Coordinates of C-alpha atoms and ligand atoms in Angstrom, one line a residue:
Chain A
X1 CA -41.7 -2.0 -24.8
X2 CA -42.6 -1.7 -21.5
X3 CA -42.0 -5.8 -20.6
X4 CA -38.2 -4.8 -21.4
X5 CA -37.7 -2.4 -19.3
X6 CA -39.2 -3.4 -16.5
X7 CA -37.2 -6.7 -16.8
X8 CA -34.3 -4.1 -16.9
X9 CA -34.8 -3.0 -14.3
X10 CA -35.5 -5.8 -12.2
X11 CA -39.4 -5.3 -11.3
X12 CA -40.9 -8.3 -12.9
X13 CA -39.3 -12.0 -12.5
X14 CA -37.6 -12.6 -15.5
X15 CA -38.4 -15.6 -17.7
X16 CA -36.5 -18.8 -16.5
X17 CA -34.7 -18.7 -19.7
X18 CA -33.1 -15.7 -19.6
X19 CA -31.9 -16.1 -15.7
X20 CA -28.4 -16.9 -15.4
X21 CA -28.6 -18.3 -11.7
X22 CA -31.2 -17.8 -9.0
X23 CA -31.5 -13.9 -8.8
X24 CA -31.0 -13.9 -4.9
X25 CA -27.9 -15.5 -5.0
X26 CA -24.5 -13.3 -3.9
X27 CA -22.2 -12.6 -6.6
X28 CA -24.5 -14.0 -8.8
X29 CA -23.6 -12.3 -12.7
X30 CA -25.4 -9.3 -13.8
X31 CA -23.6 -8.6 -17.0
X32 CA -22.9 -11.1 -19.6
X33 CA -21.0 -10.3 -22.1
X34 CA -20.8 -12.9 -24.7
X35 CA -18.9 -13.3 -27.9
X36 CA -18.7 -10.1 -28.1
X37 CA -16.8 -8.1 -31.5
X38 CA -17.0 -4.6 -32.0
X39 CA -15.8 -1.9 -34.7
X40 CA -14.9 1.6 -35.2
X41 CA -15.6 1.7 -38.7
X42 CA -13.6 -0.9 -40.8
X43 CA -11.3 -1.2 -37.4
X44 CA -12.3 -4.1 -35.0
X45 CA -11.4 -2.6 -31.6
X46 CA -12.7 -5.6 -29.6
X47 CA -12.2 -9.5 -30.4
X48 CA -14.6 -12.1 -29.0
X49 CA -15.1 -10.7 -25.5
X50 CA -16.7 -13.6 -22.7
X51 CA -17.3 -12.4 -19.3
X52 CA -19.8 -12.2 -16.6
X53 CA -19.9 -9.3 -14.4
X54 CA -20.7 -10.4 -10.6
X55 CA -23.5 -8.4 -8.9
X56 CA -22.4 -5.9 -5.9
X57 CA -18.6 -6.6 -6.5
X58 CA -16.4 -3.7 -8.2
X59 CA -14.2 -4.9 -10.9
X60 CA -11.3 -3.3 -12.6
X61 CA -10.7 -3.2 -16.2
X62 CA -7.0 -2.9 -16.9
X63 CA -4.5 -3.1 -19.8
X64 CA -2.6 -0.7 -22.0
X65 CA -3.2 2.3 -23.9
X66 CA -5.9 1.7 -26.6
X67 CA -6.6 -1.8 -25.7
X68 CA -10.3 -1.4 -25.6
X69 CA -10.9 -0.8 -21.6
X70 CA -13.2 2.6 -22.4
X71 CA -14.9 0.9 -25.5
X72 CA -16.2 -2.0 -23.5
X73 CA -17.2 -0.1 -20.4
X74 CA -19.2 2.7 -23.0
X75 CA -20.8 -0.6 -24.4
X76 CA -22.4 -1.8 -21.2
X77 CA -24.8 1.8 -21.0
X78 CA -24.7 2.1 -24.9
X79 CA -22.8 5.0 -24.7
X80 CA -21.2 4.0 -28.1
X81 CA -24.2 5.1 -29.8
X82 CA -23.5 8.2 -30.1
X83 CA -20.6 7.0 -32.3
X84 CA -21.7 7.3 -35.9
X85 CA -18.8 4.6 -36.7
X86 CA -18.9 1.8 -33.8
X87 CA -21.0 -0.9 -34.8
X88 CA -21.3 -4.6 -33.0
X89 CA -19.9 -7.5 -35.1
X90 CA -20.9 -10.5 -33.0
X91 CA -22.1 -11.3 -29.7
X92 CA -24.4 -9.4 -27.2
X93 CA -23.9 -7.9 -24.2
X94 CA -26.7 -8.1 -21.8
X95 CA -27.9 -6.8 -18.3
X96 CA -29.8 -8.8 -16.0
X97 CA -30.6 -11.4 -18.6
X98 CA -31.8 -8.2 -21.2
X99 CA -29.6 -8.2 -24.4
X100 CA -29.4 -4.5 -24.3
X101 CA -29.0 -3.6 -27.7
X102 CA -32.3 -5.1 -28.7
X103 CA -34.3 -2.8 -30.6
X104 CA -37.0 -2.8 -28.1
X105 CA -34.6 -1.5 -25.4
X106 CA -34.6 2.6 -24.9
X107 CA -31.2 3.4 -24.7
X108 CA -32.5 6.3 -21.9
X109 CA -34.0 4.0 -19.8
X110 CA -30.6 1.5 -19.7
X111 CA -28.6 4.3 -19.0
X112 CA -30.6 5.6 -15.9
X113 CA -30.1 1.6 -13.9
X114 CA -26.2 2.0 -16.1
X115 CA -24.8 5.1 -14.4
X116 CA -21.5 6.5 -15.8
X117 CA -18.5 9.1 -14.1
X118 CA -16.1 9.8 -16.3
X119 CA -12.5 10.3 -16.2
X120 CA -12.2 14.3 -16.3
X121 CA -14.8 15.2 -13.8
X122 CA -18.2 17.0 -15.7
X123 CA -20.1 19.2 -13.3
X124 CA -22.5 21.3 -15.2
X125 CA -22.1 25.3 -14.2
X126 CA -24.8 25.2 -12.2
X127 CA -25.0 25.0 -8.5
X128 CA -24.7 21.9 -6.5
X129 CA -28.0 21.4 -5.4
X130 CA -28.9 21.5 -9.3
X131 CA -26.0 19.3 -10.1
X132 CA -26.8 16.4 -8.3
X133 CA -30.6 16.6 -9.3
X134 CA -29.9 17.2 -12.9
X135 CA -31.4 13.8 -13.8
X136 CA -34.0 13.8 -11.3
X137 CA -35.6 17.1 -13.0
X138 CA -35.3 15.4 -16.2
X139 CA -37.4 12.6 -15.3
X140 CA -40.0 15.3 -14.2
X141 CA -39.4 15.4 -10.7
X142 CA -40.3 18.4 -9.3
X143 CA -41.3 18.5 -6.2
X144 CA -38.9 20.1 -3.3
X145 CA -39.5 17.7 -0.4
X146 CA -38.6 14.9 -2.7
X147 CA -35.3 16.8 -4.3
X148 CA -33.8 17.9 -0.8
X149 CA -34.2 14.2 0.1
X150 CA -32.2 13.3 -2.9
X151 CA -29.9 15.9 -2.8
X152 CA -28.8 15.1 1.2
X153 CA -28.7 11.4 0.2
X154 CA -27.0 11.3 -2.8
X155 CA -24.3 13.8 -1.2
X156 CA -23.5 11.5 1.6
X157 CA -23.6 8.5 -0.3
X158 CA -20.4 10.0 -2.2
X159 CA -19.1 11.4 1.0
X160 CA -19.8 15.2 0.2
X161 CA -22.1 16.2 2.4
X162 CA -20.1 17.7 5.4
X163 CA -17.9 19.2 3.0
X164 CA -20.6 20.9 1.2
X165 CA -23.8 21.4 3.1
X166 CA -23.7 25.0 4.0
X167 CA -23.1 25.8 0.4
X168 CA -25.8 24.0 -1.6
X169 CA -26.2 27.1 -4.2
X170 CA -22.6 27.5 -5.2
X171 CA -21.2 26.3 -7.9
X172 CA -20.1 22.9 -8.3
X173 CA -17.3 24.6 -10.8
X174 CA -16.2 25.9 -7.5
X175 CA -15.1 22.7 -5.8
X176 CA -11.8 21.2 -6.0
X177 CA -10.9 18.8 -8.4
X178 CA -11.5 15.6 -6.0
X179 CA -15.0 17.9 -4.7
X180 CA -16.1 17.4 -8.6
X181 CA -15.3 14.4 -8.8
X182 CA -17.6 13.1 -5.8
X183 CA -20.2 15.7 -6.9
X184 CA -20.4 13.8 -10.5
X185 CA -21.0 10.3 -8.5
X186 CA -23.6 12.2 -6.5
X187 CA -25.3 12.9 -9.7
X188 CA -24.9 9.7 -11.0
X189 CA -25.9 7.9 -7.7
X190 CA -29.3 10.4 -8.1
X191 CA -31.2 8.6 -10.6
X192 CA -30.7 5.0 -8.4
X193 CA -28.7 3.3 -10.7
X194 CA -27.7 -0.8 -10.1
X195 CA -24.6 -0.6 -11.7
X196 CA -22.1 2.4 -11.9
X197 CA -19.4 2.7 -14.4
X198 CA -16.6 4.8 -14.1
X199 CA -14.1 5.6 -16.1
X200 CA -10.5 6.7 -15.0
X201 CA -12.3 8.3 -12.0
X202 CA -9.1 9.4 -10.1
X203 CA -7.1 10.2 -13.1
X204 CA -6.7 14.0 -12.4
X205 CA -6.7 13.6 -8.6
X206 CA -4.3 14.3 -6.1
X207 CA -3.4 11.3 -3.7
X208 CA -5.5 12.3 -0.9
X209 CA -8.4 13.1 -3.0
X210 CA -7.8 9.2 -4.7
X211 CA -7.9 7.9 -1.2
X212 CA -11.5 9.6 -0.8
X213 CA -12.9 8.1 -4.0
X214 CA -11.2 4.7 -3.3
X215 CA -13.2 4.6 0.0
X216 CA -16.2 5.8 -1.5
X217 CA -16.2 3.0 -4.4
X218 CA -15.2 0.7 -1.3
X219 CA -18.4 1.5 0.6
X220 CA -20.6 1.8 -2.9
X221 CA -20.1 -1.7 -3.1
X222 CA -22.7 -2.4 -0.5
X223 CA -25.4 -1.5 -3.0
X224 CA -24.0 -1.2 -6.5
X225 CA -22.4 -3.4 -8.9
X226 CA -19.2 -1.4 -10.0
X227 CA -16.9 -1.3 -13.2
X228 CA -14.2 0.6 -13.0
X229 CA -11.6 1.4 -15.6
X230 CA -8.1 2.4 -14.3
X231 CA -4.5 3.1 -14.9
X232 CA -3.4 2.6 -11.6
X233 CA -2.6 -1.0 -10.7
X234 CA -2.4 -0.3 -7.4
X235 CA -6.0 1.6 -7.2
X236 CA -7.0 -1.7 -9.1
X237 CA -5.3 -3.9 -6.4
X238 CA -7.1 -1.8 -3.6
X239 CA -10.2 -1.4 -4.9
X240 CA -11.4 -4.3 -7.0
X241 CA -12.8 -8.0 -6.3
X242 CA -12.0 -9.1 -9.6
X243 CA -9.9 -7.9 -12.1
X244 CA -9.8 -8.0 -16.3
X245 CA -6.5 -7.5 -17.9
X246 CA -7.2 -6.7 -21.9
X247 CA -4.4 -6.5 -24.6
X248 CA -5.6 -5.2 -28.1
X249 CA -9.2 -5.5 -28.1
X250 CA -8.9 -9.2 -26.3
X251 CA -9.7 -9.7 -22.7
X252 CA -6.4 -12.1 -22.0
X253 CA -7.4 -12.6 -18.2
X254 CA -10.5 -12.1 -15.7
X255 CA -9.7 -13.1 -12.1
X256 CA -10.2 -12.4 -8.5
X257 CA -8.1 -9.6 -7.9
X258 CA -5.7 -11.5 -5.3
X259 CA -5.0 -14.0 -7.9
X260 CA -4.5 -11.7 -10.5
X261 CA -2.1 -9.9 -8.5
X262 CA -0.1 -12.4 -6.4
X263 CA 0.0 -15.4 -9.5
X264 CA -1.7 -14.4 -12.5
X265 CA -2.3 -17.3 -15.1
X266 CA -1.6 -16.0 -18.0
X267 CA 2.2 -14.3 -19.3
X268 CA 1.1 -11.4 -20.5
X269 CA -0.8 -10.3 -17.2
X270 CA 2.5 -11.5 -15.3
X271 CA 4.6 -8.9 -17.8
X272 CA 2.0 -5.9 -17.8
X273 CA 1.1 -5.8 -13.7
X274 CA 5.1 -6.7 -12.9
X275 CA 6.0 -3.6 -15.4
X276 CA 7.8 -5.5 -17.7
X277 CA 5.4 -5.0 -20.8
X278 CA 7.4 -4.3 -24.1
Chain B
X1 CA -7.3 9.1 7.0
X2 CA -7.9 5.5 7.9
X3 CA -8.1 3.2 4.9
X4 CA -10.4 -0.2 5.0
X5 CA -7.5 -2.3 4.1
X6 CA -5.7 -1.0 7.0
X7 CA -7.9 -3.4 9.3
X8 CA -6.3 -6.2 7.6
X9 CA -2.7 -5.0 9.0
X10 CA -4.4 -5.5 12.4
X11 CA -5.6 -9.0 11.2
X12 CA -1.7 -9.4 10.9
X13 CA -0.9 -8.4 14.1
X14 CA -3.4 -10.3 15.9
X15 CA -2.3 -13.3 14.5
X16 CA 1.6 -12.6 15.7
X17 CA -0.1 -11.8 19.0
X18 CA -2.0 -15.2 19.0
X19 CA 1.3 -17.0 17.8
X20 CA 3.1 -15.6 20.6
X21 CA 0.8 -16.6 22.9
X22 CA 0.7 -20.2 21.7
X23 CA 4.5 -20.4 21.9
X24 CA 4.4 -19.1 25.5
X25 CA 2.2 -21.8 26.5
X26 CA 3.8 -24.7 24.5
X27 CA 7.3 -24.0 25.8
X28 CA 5.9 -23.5 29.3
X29 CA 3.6 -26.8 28.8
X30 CA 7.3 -28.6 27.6
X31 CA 9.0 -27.8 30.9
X32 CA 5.8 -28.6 33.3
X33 CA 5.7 -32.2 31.8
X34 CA 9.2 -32.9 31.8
X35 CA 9.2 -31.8 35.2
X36 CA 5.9 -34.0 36.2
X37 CA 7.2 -36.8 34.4
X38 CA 3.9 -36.5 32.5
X39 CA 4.0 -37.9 29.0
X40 CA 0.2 -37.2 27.9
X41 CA 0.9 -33.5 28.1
X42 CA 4.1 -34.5 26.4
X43 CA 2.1 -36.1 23.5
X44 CA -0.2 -33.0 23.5
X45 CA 2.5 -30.9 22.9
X46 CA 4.3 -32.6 20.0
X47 CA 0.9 -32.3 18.3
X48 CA 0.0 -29.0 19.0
X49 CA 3.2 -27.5 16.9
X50 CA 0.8 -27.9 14.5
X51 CA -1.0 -25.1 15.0
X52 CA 1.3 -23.0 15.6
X53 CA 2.6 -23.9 12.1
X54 CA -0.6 -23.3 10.3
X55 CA -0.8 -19.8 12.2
X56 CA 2.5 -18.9 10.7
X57 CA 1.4 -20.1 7.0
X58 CA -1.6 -17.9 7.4
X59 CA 1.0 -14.8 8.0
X60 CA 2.8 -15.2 5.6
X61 CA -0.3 -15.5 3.2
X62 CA -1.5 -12.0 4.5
X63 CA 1.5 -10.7 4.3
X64 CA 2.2 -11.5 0.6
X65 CA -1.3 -10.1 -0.4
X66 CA -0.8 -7.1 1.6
X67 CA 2.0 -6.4 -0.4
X68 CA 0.7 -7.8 -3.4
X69 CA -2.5 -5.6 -2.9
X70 CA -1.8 -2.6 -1.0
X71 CA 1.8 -1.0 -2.3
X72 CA 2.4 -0.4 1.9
X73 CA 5.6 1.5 2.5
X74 CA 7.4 2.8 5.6
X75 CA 5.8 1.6 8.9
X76 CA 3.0 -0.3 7.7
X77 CA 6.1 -2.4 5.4
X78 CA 8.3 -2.7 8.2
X79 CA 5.4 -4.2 10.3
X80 CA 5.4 -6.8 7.7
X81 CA 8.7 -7.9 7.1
X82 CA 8.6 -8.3 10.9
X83 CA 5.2 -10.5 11.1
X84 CA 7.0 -12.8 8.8
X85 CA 10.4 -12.9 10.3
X86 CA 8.7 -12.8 14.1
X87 CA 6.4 -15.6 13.3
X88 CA 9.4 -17.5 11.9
X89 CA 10.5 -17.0 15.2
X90 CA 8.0 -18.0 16.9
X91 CA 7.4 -20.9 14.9
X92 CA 10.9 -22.5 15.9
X93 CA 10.1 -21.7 19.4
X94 CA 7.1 -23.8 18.8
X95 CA 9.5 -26.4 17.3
X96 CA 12.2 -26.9 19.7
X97 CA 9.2 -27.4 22.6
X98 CA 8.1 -30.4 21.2
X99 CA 11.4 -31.3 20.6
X100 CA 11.7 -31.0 24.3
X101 CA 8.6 -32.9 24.6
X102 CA 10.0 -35.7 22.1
X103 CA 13.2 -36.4 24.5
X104 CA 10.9 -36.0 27.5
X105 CA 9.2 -39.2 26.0
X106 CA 12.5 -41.0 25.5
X107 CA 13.9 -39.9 29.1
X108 CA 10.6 -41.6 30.4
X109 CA 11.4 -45.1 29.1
X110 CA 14.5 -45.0 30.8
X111 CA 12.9 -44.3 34.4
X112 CA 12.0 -41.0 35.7
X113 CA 13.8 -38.1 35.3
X114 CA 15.0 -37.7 39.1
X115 CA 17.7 -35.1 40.0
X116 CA 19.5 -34.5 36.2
X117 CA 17.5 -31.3 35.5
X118 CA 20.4 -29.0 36.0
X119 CA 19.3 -25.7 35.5
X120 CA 17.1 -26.5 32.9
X121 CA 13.9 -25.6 34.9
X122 CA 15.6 -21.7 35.4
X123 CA 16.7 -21.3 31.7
X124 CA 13.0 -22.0 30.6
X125 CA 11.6 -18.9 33.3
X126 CA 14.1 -16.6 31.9
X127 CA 13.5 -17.7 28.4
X128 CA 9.7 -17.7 28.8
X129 CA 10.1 -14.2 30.3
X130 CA 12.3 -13.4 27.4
X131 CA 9.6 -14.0 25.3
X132 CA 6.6 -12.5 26.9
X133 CA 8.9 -9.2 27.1
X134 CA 9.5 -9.4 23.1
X135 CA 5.6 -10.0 22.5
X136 CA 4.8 -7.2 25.1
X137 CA 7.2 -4.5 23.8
X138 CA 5.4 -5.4 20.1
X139 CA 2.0 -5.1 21.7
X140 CA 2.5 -1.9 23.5
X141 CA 5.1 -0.6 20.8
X142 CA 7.4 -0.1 23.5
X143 CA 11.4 0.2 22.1
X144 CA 13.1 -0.1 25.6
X145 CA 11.3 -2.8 26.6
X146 CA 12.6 -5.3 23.2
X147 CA 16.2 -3.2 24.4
X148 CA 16.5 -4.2 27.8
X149 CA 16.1 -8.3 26.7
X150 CA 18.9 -8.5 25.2
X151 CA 21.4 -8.6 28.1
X152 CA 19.2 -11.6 29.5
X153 CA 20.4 -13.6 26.6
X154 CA 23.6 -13.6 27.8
X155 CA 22.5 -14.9 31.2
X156 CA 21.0 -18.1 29.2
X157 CA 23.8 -18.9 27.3
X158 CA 25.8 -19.0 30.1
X159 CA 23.1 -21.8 32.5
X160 CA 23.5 -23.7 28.8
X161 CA 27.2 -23.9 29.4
X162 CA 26.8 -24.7 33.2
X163 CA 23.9 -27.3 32.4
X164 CA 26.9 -29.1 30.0
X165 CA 29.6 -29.2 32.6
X166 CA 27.4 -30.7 35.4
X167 CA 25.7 -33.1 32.4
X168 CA 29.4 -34.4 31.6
X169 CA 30.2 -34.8 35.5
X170 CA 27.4 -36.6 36.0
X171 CA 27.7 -39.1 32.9
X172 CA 31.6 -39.5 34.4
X173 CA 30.3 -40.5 37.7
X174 CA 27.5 -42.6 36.7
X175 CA 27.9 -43.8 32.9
X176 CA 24.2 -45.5 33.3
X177 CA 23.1 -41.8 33.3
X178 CA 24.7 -41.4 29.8
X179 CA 21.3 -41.8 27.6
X180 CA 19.6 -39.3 30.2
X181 CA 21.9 -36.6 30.2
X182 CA 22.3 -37.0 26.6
X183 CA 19.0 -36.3 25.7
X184 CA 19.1 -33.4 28.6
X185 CA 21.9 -31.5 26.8
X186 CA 20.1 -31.4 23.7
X187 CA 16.8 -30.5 26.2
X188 CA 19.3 -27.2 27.7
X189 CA 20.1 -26.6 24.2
X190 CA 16.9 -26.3 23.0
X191 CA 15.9 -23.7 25.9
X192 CA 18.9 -21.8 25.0
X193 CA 17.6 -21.4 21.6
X194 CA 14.3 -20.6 22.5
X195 CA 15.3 -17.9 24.1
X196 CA 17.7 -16.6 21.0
X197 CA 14.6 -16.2 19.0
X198 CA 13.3 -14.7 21.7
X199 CA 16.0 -12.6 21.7
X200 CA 15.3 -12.0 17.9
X201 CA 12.1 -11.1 18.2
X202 CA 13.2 -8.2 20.5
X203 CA 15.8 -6.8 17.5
X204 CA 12.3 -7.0 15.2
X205 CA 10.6 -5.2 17.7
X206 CA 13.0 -2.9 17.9
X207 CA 13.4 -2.0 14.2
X208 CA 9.7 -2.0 13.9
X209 CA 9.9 0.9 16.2
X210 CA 12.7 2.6 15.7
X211 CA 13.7 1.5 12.0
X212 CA 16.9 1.1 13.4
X213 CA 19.5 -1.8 14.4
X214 CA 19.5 -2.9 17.7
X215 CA 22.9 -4.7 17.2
X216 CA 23.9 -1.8 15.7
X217 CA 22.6 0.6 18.2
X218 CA 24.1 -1.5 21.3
X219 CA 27.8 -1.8 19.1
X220 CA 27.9 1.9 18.6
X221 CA 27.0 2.6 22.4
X222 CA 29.9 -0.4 23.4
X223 CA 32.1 1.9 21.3
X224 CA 30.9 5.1 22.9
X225 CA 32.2 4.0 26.0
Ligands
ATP301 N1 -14.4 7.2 -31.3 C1 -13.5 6.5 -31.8 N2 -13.4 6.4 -33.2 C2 -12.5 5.6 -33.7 N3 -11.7 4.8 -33.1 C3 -11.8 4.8 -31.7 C4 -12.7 5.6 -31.0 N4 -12.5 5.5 -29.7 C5 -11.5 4.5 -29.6 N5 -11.1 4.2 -30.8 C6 -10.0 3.2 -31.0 O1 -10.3 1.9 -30.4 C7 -9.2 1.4 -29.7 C8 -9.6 1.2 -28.2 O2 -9.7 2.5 -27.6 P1 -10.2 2.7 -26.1 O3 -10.4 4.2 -26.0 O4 -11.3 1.8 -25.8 O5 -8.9 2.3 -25.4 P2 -8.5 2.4 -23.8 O6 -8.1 1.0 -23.4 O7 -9.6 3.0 -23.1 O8 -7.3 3.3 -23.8 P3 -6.8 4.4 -22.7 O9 -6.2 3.7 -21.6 O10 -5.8 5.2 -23.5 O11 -8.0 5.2 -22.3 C9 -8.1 2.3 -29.9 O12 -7.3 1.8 -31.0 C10 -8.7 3.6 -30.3 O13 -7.9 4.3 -31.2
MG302 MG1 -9.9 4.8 -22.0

């Protein structure tokens, strides 16, 4: 249905129903997530999730182990498809006013404006030029001019570029760790997503490399919305506008990150970000 | 590697800067209309605390979200403690002015203020200067200059105890000077404790700098000798 995605992506005006608030307005919400219940099989991993997602602002998803953080954020692109098991109970989730799992919605097409990085860095053994035009080539893009544009772009949009110019046809296995990491939100900044998800980015990175990312997602906020899933309440703290704390499959509190970290409303949030969970 | 958030440590200092600045002026504006008799600017002053008040409330809001936020450590933490207990400081400097200013009014409705100023007018130079030294040694993160206020203090305390004597003589001499040099003992004291948190703000300084006590530093050299 070529209506839907179009209104996915943000090309026609969208029907005065489905708009949340004006569409030029700052921080105005581009996900809603409403009522939301999902399942692993007969296990509900997610309990009546409500929350809007503000436009160009990077919020943090945190809680503890197995709470539901990495099922959510997979259920913004879809990515839970590929689950035989997970099935939605209740409640829709939906992207510029576009309930994304309606039928009529190709899950391809919501995952090129839904961008992912995940937590253990991905490049493909190919070189880095290839890398970062993977999904370029796959939407038939072929011509050169084009791809070096992209390719320059994309690699100083994640703060590569001077680290890697002069090597274009080597390996991206043969960065570092932190190098990968940046290369895989090169290729995910390629296809010119809105909204970038990323989970545990910094996970396997040394503290200096962190500090790179962290920048990067700082100045990726300029032109992306960002959801970012995290251990590290500090990386959080630093990097977020607003944060969501979960606790088995509930979301127990969604603030602005200073609030959530200098007076929290709720106990629970208090206990886990003051380390005194359990 | 320079972080964004590090900007908003200079947003912190800035504001101890601008604090400072304010407390030099109100503690200069405190003398100049006692001396001129000039109650308006007296008036002025007891109002403007105000400000400096609010600037010290908006420290110690950065300061908690910095540390709420950022997880800063070594220099960057001790810069912190030291905005909040400087601007404390500072903030009491900004209080005792316009008490000064408060007791100027009073004097005035007994008659002007004539020949009882003791050495009131030299305690606030030295305590100004005191003060200007403290904020300068922060701005250009210089240790020795925060050291070499301390031994002024000393100088201060001892006009405060001269500025009593004389006060008591004259109240003996002439009890219808009594409610004057009342009020202008307080007004010494209050100069003399301007210029003990100026004095504090040098020891800040100093362990901002150095991470080291000044007191301690200057007992252990005392004991050297
Ligand atoms: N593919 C799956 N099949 C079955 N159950 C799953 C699957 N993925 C996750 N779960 C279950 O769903 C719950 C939420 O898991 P999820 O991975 O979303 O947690 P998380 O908050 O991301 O945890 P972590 O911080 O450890 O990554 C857990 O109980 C988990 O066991
Ligand atoms: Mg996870």
């Amino acid at each position: 249905m070529p209506v839907m995605e179009d209104r996915l992506e943000n090309k026609t005006r969208m029907d005065a129903t489905n708009v949340e608030s004006p569409p030029d307005e700052k921080n105005r919400s581009l996900i809603k997530i409403s009522d939301f219940d999902f399942f692993y099989g007969d296990k509900q991993a997610l309990f009546d999730i409500n929350m809007d997602i503000a436009e160009k602002e990077v919020t943090a998803f945190i809680g503890p182990s197995g709470c539901g953080k990495s099922t959510l954020l997979r259920c913004i692109n879809r990515m839970n498809d590929l689950i035989e098991i997970a099935r939605i109970g209740r409640g829709d989730v939906r992207v510029n006013g576009v309930d994304i799992y309606d039928p009529r919605v190709d899950a391809t097409v919501l995952r090129k404006r839904v961008g992912m990085v995940f937590q253990k860095s991905n490049p493909f053994p190919k070189s880095i030029y290839e890398n970062v035009v993977y999904g370029l080539r796959i939407q038939g893009i072929s011509k050169k001019s084009v791809l070096d544009d992209a390719v320059e772009k994309c690699l100083k949009g994640a703060a590569l570029w001077e680290e890697v110019s002069d090597r274009l046809d080597t390996s991206g296995l043969s960065l570092s760790g932190g190098q990968q990491q940046r290369l895989c939100i090169a290729r995910a900044l390629a296809v010119e997503p809105d909204i970038l998800l990323m989970d545990e980015p910094c996970s396997a990175l040394d503290p200096v490399a962190t500090a790179k990312v962290e920048e990067l997602i700082h100045s990726l906020k300029n032109d992306y919305t960002i959801v970012i899933v995290t251990h590290n309440m500090q990386q959080a703290a630093r990097v977020s506008d607003r944060t969501a704390f979960f606790y088995m499959g509930k979301l127990i509190e969604m603030n602005a990150t200073d609030q959530m970290f200098m007076s929290p409303n709720n106990e629970q949030t208090e206990a886990y970000i003051s380390g005194r969970f359990g | 590697m320079k972080r964004y958030f590090h900007e908003e440590l200079e947003d912190v200092r800035s504001n101890l800067m601008l604090m400072g600045e304010k407390s030099v002026e109100i503690t200069n504006s405190a003398m100049k209309a006692m001396l001129e008799g000039d109650q308006v600017l007296a008036e002025k002053i007891i109002k403007s605390d105000d400000v400096i008040n609010d600037i010290e409330t908006q420290i110690d809001d950065e300061v908690a979200r910095y540390i709420s936020l950022r997880a800063p450590v070594a220099r960057d933490l001790r810069l912190l403690f030291v905005a909040v207990k400087a601007s404390h400081d500072l903030e009491r400097v900004g209080d005792e002015a316009s008490s000064v200013a408060k007791r100027t009014i009073k004097i005035l409705t007994e008659g002007p203020i004539g020949p009882s100023l003791g050495q009131v007018p030299k305690m606030c130079e030295l305590a100004v200067s005191m003060l200007k030294e403290a904020l300068q040694s922060f701005i250009q993160e210089d240790e020795n200059i925060a050291y070499s206020i301390i031994k002024r203090d000393k100088e201060v305390d001892s006009l405060n105890r001269e500025n009593f004597s004389q006060f008591v003589e004259l109240m003996k001499q002439d009890p219808s000077t009594v409610a004057t040099c009342t009020e202008m003992v307080f007004v010494s004291k209050s100069f003399e404790r301007i210029a003990d948190h100026a004095k504090n703000i040098a020891e800040e300084v100093y362990y901002l700098l150095t991470s080291q006590s000044l007191k301690e530093v200057i007992r252990a050299e005392k004991q050297g000798r």
